CSV table of C-alpha atoms in Angstrom, one decimal:
chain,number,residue,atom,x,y,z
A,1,UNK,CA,0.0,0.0,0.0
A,2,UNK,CA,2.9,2.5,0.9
A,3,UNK,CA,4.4,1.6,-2.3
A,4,UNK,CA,1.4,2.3,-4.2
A,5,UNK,CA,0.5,5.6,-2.7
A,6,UNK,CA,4.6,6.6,-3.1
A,7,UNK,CA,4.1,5.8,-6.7
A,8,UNK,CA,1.3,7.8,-6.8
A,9,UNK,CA,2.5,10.8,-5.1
A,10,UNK,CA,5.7,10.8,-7.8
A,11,UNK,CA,3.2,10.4,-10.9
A,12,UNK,CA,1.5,13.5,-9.1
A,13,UNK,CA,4.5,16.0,-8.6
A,14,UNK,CA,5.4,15.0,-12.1
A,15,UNK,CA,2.8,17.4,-13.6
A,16,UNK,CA,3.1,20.9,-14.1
A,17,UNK,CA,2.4,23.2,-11.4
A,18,UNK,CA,-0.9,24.0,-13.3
A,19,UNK,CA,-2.4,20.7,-13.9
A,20,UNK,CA,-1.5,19.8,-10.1
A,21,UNK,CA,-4.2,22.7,-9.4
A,22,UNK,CA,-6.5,21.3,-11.6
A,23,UNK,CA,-6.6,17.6,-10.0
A,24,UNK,CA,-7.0,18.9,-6.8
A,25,UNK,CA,-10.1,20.7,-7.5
A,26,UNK,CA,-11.6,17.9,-8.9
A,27,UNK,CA,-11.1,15.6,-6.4
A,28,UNK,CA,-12.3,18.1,-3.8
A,29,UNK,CA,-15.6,18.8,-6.1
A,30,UNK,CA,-15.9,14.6,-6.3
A,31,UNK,CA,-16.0,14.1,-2.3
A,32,UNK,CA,-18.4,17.2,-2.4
A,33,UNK,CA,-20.9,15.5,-4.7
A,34,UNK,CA,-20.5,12.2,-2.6
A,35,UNK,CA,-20.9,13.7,0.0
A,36,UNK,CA,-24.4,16.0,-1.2
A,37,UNK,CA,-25.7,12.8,-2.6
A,38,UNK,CA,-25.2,10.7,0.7
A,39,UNK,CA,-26.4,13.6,3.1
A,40,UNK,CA,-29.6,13.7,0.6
A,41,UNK,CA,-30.7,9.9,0.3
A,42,UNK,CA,-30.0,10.0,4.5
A,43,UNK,CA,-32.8,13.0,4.6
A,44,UNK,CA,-35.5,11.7,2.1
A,45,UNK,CA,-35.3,8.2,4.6
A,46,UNK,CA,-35.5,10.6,7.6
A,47,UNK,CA,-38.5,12.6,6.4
A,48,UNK,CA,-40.6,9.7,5.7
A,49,UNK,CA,-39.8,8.5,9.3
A,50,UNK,CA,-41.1,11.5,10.5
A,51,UNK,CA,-44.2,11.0,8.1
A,52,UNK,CA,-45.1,8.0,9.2
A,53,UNK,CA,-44.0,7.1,12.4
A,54,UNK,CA,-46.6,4.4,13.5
A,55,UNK,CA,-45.1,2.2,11.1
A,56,UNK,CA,-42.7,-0.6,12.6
A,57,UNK,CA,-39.0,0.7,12.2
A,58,UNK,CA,-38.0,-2.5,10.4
A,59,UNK,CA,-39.7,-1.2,7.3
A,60,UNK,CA,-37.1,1.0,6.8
A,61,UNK,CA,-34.4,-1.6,6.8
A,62,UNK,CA,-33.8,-1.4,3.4
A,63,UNK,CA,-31.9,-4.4,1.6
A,64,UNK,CA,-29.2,-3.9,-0.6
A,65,UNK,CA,-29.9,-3.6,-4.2
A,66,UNK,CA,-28.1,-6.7,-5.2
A,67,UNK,CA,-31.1,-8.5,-3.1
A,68,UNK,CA,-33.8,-7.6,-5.8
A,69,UNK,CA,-33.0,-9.9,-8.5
A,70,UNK,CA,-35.3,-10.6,-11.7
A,71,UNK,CA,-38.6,-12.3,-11.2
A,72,UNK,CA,-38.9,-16.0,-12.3
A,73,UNK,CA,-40.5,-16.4,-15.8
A,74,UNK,CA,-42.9,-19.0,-14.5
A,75,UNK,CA,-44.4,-16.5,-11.8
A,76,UNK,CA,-46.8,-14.4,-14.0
A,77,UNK,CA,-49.3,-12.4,-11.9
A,78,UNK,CA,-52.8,-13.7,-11.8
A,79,UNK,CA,-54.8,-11.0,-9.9
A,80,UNK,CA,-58.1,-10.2,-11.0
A,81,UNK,CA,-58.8,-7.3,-13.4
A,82,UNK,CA,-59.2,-4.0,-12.0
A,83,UNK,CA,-62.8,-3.3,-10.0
A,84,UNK,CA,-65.3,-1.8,-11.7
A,85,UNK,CA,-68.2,0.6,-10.1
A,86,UNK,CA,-71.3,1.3,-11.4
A,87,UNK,CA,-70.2,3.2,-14.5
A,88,UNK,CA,-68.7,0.8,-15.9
A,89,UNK,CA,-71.8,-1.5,-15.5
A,90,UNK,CA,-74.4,0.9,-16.6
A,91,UNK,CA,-72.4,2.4,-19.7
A,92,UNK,CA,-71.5,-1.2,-21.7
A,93,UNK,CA,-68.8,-0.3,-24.6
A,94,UNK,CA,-70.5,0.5,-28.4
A,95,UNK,CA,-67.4,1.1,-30.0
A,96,UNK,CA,-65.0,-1.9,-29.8
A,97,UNK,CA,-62.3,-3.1,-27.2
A,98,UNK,CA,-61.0,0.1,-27.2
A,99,UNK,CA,-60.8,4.4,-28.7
A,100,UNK,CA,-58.0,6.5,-28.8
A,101,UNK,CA,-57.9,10.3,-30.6
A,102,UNK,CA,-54.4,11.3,-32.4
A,103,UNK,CA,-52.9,13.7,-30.6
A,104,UNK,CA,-49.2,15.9,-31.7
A,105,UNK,CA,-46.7,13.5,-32.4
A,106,UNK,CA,-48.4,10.4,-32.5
A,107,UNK,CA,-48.0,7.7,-35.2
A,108,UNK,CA,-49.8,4.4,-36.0
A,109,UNK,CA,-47.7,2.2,-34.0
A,110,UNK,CA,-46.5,4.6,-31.0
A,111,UNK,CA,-50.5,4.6,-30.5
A,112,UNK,CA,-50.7,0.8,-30.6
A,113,UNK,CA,-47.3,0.0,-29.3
A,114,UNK,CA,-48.5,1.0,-26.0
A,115,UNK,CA,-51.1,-1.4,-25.7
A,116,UNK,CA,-48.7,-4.4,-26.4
A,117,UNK,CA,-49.8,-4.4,-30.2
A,118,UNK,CA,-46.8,-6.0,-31.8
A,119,UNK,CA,-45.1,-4.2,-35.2
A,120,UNK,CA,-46.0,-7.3,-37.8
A,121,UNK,CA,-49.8,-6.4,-37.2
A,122,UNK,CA,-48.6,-2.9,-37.5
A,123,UNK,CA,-47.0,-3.4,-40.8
A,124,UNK,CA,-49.8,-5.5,-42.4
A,125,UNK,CA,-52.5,-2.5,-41.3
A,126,UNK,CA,-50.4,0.3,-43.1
A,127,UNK,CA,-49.1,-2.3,-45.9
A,128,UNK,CA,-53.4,-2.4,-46.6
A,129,UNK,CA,-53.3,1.5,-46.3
A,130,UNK,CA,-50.9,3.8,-46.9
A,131,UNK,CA,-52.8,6.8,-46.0
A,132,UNK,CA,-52.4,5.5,-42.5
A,133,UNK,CA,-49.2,7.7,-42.6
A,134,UNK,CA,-50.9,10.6,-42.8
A,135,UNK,CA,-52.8,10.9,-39.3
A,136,UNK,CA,-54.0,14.1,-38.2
A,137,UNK,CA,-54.7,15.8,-34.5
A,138,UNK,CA,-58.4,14.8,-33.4
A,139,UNK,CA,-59.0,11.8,-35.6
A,140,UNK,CA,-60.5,9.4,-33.9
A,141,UNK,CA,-59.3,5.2,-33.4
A,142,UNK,CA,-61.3,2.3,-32.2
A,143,UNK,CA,-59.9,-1.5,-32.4
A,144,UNK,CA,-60.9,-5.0,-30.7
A,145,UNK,CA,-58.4,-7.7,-30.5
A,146,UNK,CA,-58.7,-11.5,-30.7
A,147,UNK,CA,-58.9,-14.3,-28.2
A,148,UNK,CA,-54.9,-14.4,-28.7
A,149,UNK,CA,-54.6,-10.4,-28.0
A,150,UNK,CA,-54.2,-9.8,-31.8
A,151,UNK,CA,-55.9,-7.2,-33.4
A,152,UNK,CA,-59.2,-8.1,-34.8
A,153,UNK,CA,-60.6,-4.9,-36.2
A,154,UNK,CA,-59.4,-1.4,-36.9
A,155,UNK,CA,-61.5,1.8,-37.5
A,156,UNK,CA,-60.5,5.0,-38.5
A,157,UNK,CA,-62.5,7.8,-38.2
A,158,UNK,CA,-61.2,9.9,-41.2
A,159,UNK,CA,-63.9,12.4,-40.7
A,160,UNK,CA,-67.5,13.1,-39.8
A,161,UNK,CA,-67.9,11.6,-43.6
A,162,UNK,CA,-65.4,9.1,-43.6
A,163,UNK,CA,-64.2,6.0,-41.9
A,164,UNK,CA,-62.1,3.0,-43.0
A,165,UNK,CA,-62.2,0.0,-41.4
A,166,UNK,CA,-60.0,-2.7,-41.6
A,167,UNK,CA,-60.3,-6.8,-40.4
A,168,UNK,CA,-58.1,-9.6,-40.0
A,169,UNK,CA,-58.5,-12.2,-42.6
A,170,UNK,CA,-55.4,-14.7,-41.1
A,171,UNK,CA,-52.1,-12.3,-41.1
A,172,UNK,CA,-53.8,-9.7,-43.5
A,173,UNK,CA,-56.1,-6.7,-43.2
A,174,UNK,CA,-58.7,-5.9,-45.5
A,175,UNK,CA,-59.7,-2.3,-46.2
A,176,UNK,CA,-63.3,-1.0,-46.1
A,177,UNK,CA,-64.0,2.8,-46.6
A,178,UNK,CA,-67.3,3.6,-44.9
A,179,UNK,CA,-69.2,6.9,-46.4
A,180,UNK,CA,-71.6,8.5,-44.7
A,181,UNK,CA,-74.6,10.3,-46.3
A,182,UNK,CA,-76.8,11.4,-43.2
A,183,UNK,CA,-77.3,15.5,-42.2
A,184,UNK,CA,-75.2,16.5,-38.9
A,185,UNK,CA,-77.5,18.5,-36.6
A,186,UNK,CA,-76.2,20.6,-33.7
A,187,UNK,CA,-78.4,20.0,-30.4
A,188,UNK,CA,-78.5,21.1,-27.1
A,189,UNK,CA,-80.0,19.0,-24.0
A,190,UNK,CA,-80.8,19.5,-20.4
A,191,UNK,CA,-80.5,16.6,-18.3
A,192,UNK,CA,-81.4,17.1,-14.3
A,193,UNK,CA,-80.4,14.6,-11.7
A,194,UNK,CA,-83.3,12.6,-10.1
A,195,UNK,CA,-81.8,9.8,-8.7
A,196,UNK,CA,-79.6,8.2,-10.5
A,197,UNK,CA,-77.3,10.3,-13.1
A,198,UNK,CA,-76.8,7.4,-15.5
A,199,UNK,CA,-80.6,6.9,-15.7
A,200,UNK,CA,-81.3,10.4,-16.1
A,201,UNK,CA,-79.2,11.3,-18.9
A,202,UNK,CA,-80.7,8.4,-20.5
A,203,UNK,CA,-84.5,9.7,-20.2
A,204,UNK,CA,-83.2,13.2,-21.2
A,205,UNK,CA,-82.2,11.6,-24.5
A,206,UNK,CA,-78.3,10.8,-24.7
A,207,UNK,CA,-77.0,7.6,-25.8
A,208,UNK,CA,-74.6,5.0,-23.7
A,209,UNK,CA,-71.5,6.8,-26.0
A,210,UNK,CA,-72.7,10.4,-25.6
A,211,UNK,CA,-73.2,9.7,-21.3
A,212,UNK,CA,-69.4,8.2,-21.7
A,213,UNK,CA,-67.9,11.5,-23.6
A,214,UNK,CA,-69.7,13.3,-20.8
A,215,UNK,CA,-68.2,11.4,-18.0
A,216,UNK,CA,-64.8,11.7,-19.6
A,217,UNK,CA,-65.1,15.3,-20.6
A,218,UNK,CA,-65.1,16.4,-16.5
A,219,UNK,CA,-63.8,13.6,-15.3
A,220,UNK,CA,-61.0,15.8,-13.6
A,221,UNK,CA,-63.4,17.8,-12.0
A,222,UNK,CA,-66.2,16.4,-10.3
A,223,UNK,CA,-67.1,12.9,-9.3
A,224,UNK,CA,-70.3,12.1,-10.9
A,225,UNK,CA,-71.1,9.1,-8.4
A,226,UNK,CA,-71.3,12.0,-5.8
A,227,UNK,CA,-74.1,14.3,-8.4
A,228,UNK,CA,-77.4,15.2,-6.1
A,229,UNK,CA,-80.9,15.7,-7.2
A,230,UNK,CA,-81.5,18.9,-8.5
A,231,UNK,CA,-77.7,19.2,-10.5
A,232,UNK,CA,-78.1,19.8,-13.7
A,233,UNK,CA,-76.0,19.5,-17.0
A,234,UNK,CA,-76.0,21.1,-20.5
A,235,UNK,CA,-75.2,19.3,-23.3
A,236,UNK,CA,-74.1,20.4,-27.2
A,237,UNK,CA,-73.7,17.8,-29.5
A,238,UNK,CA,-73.3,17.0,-33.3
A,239,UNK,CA,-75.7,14.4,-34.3
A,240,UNK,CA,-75.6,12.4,-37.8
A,241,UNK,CA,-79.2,11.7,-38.8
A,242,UNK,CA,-79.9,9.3,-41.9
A,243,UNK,CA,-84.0,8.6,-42.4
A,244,UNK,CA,-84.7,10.3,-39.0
A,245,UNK,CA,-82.6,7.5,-36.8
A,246,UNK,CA,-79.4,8.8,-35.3
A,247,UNK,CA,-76.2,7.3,-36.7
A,248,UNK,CA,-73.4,9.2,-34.7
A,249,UNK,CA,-73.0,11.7,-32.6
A,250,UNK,CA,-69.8,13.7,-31.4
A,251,UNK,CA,-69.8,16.2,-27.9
A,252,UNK,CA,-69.0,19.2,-28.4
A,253,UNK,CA,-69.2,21.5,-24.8
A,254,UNK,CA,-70.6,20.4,-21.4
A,255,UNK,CA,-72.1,23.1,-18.8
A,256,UNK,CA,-72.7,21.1,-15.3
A,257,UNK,CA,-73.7,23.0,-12.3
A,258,UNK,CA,-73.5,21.5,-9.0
A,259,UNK,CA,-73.6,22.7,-5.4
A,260,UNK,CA,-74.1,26.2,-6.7
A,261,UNK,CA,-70.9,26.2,-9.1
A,262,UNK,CA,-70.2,26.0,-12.6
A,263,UNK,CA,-68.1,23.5,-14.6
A,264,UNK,CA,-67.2,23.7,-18.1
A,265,UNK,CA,-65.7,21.5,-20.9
A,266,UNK,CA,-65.3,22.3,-24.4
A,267,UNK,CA,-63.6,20.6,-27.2
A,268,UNK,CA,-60.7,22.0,-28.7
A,269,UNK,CA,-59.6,21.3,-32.4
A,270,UNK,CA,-57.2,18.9,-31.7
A,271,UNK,CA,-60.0,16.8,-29.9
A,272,UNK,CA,-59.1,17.3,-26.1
A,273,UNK,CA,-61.2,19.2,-23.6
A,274,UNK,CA,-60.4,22.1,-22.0
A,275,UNK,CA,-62.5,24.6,-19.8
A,276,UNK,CA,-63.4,28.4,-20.7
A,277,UNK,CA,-59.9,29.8,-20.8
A,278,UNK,CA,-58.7,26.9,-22.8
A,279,UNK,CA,-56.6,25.4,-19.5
A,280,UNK,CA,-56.0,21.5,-19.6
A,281,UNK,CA,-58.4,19.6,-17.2
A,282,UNK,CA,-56.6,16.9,-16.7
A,283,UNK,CA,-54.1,15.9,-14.1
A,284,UNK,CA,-50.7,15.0,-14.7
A,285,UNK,CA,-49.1,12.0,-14.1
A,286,UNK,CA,-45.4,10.8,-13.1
A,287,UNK,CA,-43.9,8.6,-15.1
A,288,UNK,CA,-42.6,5.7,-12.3
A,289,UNK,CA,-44.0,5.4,-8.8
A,290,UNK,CA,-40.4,5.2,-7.5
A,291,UNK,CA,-38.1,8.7,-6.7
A,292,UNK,CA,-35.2,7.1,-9.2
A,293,UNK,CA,-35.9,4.9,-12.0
A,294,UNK,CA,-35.0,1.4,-11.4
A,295,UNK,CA,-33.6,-1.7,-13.3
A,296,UNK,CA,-36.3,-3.4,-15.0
A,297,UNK,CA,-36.7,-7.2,-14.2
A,298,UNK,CA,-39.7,-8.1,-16.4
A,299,UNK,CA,-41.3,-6.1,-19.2
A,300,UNK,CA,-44.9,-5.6,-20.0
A,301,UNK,CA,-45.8,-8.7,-23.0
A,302,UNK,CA,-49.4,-9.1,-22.9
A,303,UNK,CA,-48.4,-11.9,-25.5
A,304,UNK,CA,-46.4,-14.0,-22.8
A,305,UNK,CA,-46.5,-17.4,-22.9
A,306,UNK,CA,-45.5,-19.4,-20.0
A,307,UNK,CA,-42.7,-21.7,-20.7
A,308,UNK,CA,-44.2,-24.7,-19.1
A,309,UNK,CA,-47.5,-25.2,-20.4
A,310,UNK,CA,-47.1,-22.8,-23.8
A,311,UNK,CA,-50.5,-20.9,-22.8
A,312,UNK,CA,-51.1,-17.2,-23.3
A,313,UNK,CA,-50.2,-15.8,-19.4
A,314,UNK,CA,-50.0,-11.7,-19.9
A,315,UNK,CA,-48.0,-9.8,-17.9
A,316,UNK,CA,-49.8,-6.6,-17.4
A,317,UNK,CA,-47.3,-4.6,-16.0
A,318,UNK,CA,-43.4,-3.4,-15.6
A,319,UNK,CA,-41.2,-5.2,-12.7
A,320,UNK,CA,-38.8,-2.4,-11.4
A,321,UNK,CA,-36.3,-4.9,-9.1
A,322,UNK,CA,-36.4,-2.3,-5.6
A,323,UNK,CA,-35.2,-3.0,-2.2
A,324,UNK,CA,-37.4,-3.8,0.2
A,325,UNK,CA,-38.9,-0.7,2.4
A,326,UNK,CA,-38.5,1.4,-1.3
A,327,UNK,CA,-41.3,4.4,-1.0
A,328,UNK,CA,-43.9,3.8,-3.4
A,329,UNK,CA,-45.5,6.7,-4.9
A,330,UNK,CA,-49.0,7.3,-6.3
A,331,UNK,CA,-48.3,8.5,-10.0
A,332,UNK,CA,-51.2,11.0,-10.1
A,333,UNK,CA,-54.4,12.3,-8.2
A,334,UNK,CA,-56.9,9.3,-7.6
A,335,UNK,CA,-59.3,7.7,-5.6
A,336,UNK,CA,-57.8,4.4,-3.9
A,337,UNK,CA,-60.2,1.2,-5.2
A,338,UNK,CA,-58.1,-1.9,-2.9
A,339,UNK,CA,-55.4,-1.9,-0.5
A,340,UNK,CA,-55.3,-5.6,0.2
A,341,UNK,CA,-53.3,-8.4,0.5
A,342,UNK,CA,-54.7,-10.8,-2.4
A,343,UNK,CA,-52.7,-14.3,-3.7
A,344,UNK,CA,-50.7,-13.9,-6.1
A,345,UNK,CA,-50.3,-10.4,-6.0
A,346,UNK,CA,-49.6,-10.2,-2.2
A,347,UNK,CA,-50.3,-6.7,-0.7
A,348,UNK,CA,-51.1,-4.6,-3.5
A,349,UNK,CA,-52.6,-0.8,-4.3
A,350,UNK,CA,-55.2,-0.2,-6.9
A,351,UNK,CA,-56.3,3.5,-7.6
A,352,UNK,CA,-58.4,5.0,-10.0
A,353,UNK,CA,-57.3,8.4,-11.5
A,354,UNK,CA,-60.9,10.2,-13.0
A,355,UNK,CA,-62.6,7.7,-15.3
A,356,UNK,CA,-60.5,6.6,-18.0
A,357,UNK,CA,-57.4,5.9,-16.0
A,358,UNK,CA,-56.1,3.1,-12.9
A,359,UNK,CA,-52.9,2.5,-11.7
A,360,UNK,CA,-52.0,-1.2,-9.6
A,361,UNK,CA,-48.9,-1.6,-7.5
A,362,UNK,CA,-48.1,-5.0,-6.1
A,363,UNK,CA,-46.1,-7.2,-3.8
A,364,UNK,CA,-45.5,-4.6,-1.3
A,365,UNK,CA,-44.7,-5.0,2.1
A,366,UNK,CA,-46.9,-2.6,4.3
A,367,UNK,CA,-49.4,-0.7,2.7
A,368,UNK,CA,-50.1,3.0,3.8
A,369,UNK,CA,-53.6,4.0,2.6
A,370,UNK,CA,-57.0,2.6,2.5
A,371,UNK,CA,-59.7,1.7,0.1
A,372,UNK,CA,-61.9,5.1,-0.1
A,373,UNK,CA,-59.3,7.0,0.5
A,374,UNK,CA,-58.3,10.5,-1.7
A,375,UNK,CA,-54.4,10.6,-2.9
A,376,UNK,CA,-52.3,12.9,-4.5
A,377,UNK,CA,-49.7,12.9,-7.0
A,378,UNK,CA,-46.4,11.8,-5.3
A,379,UNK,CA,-48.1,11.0,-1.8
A,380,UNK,CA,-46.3,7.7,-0.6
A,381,UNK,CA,-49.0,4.8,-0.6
A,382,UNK,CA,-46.5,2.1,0.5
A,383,UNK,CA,-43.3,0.2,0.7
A,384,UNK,CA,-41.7,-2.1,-1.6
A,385,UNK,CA,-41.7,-5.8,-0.7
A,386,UNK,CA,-41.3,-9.0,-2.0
A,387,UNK,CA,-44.7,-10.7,-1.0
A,388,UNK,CA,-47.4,-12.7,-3.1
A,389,UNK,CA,-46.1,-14.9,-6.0
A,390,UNK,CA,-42.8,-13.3,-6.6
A,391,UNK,CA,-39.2,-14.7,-6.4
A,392,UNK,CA,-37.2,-11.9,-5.6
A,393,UNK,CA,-37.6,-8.0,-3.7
A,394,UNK,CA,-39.6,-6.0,-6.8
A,395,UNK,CA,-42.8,-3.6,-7.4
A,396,UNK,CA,-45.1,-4.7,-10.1
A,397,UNK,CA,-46.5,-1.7,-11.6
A,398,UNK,CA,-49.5,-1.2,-13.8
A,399,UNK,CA,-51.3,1.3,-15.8
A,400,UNK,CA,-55.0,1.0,-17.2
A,401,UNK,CA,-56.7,3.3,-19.6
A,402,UNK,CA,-60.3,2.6,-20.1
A,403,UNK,CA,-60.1,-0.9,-18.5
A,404,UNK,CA,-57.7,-2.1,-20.6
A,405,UNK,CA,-53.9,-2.7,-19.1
A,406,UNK,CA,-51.0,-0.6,-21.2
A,407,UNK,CA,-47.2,-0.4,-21.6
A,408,UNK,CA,-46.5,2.2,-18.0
A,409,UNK,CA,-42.7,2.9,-20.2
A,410,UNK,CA,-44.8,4.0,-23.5
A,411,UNK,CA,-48.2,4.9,-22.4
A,412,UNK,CA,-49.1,8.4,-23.8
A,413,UNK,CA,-49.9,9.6,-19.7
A,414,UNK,CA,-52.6,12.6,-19.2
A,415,UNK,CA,-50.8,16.3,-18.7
A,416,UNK,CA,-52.4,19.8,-17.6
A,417,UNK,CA,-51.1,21.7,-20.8
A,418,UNK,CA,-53.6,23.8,-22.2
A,419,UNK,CA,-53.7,25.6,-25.5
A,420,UNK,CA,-51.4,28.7,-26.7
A,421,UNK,CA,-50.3,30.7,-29.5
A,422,UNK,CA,-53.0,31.2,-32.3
A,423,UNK,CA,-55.0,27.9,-31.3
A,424,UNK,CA,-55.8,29.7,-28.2
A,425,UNK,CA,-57.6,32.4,-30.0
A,426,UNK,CA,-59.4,29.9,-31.9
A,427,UNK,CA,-60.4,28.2,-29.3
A,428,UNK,CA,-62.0,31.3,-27.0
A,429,UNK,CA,-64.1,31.4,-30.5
A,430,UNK,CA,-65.4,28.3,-29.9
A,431,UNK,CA,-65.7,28.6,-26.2
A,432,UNK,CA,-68.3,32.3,-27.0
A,433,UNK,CA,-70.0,30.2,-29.8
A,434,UNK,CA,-70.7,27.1,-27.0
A,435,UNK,CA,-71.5,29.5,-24.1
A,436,UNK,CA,-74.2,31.6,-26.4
A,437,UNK,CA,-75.9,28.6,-26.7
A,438,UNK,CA,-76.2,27.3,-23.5
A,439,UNK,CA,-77.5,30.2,-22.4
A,440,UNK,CA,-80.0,31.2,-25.2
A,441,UNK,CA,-83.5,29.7,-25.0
């Protein structure tokens, strides 16, 4: 050792007087920075003692990150789906598996590469349309997949005149362009609550899709399990009619008043919602439900077959391999569904964020909130564990949109931007034309 720090002492003085000045200052900045990053981790642990300090102290005995290995192949997750309420009863889909509307930057398969659709399916959809290259902001998607998660059936809503539609015939796709020759009529409704909402927007007139794009619309804002009698809503819509039956319809604004205050929704060009000042209603979302990112042990497939018995077993989710007592984070505003310990999954977090969306985090070790409960974005919900079916210290972690599971690392996640620049001005046109309406007789 004395030899080795000799020899490094006469490699040292060997330098010029200059560059001797310069290696001392970055050492010195290099134990600075260790030593920041040390003092840091040591006060995130300490504040969330201090946050929680019912909990037993071993949870905060966390294990060394060699501990969390990858999960065994064989162990898939086998929880049940995500709960459903009442909503999801009452409003039974008309559209297909599942609807998606093209927003900036989106391209055929970074919309269905999130939903585990694989690129050969891809390819054969725009190989039986090229056009499909050409998507624009506010068109509209809807597809249903096979009994081996394959896509089935495509449609694109070109516009309110055209659609193409295109079905699986073996590993091909078949085009159909679908023109529509009814008149669009704008209409406004007034639905008040009398018991339940569902059941009055249905006598007032609006259709299963039409009550959904309403839910959706102020799903941010308001909980409409929680609507009393007397609340009222108004409704514009655009409404195809071919031979006096309604074909389609599309929402255009919402005006709900409840407990004496106003909500508003209005849609924008690009096919979003936002409310009179043309300010996003959504809430934003983080991308991981950990502080750091860590290593991933197991993608999301829902194509995975297990190895022993060759069978289609899905795996829903992203395994991050985490220490045990790691702080898990809610990723957004929600409303916690379970907080259980359930089988397979061991103690796990479900919580659903508005309508569309619901987040599951599983094999944890002590769970911190419970069902019924209100969270917020970043509030710690739990710590890591390694409980349930699982082989090795990890957090399984899901994300749903519209009941259907998605790919957390691609998922296209909900943000609060709201609309600038010349858009904006557009849009305040709309929002005048919408609120002339609702309040003329």
């Amino acid at each position: 050792m004395q030899k080795t720090l000799n020899s490094l002492k006469l490699e040292f003085n060997s330098f010029s007087y200059f560059y001797r000045i310069i290696l001392s200052v970055l050492a010195v900045v290099s134990l600075m920075i260790f030593i920041w990053n040390t003092c840091t981790h040591n006060v995130i642990i300490a504040s969330l003692k201090v946050n929680y300090p019912h909990f037993e102290q071993d949870v905060f005995n966390i294990s060394f990150p060699s501990d969390s290995e990858p999960i065994d192949t064989e162990n898939f997750v086998t929880e049940d789906d995500p709960p459903k309420d009442e909503f999801d009863n009452d409003i039974p889909s008309e559209i297909g598996n599942h609807d998606y509307i093209v927003a900036s930057g989106d391209t055929l398969s970074s919309i269905l590469n999130q939903y585990g659709i694989e690129m050969p399916d891809i390819r054969q959809l725009v190989k039986a349309d090229r056009h499909l290259y050409s998507l624009k902001i506010g068109q509209k998607f809807s597809w249903t997949l096979n009994t081996d998660s394959q896509l089935q059936r495509v449609v694109w809503e070109v516009s309110r005149r055209e659609s193409r539609r295109y079905d699986r015939i073996q590993d091909k796709f078949k085009l159909s362009v679908l023109l529509k020759t009814g008149t669009w009529q704008r209409d406004r409704l007034t639905v008040v609550v009398n018991g339940s909402f569902i059941n009055s927007a249905k006598l007032a007139g609006l259709s299963n899709s039409e009550i959904s794009e309403v839910i959706k619309s102020l799903q941010w804002q308001i909980d409409f399990r929680k609507l009393r009698d007397g609340d009222y809503f108004k409704v514009l819509t655009m409404r195809e009619m071919l031979d006096g039956q309604r074909q389609q319809s599309e929402l255009i604004a919402v005006n709900l008043r409840s407990s004496g205050k106003n909500y508003y929704a209005i849609r924008a060009a690009d096919g979003k919602f936002y409310d009179r000042r043309g300010s996003g209603l959504t809430s934003g979302f983080m991308r991981f439900p950990t502080i750091r990112r860590y290593r991933i042990s197991s993608q999301f497939n829902p194509r995975r077959s297990n190895p022993v018995t060759g069978r289609i077993a899905p795996h829903k989710g992203v395994d991050f391999a985490v220490p045990i007592g790691t702080p898990i984070f809610s990723v957004g505003d929600g409303e916690v569904m379970v907080s259980k310990s359930s089988g397979a999954a061991g103690n796990y977090v479900a919580i659903r964020h508005g309508r569309q969306y619901m987040t599951r985090y599983m094999h944890l070790k002590t769970l911190l909130v419970r069902a019924g409960e209100r969270v917020k974005r970043g509030q710690c919900i739990a710590f890591s564990g390694n409980t349930g079916r699982s082989t090795g210290p990890h957090v399984h972690f899901e994300i749903w949109i519209n009941n259907h599971a998605v790919n957390p690392l691609t998922a296209r996640l909900p943000c609060m931007r709201g609309i600038s620049g010349e858009a904006r001005q557009n849009y305040l046109d709309r929002v005048n034309e919408a609120l002339l309406q609702f309040n003329s007789r």
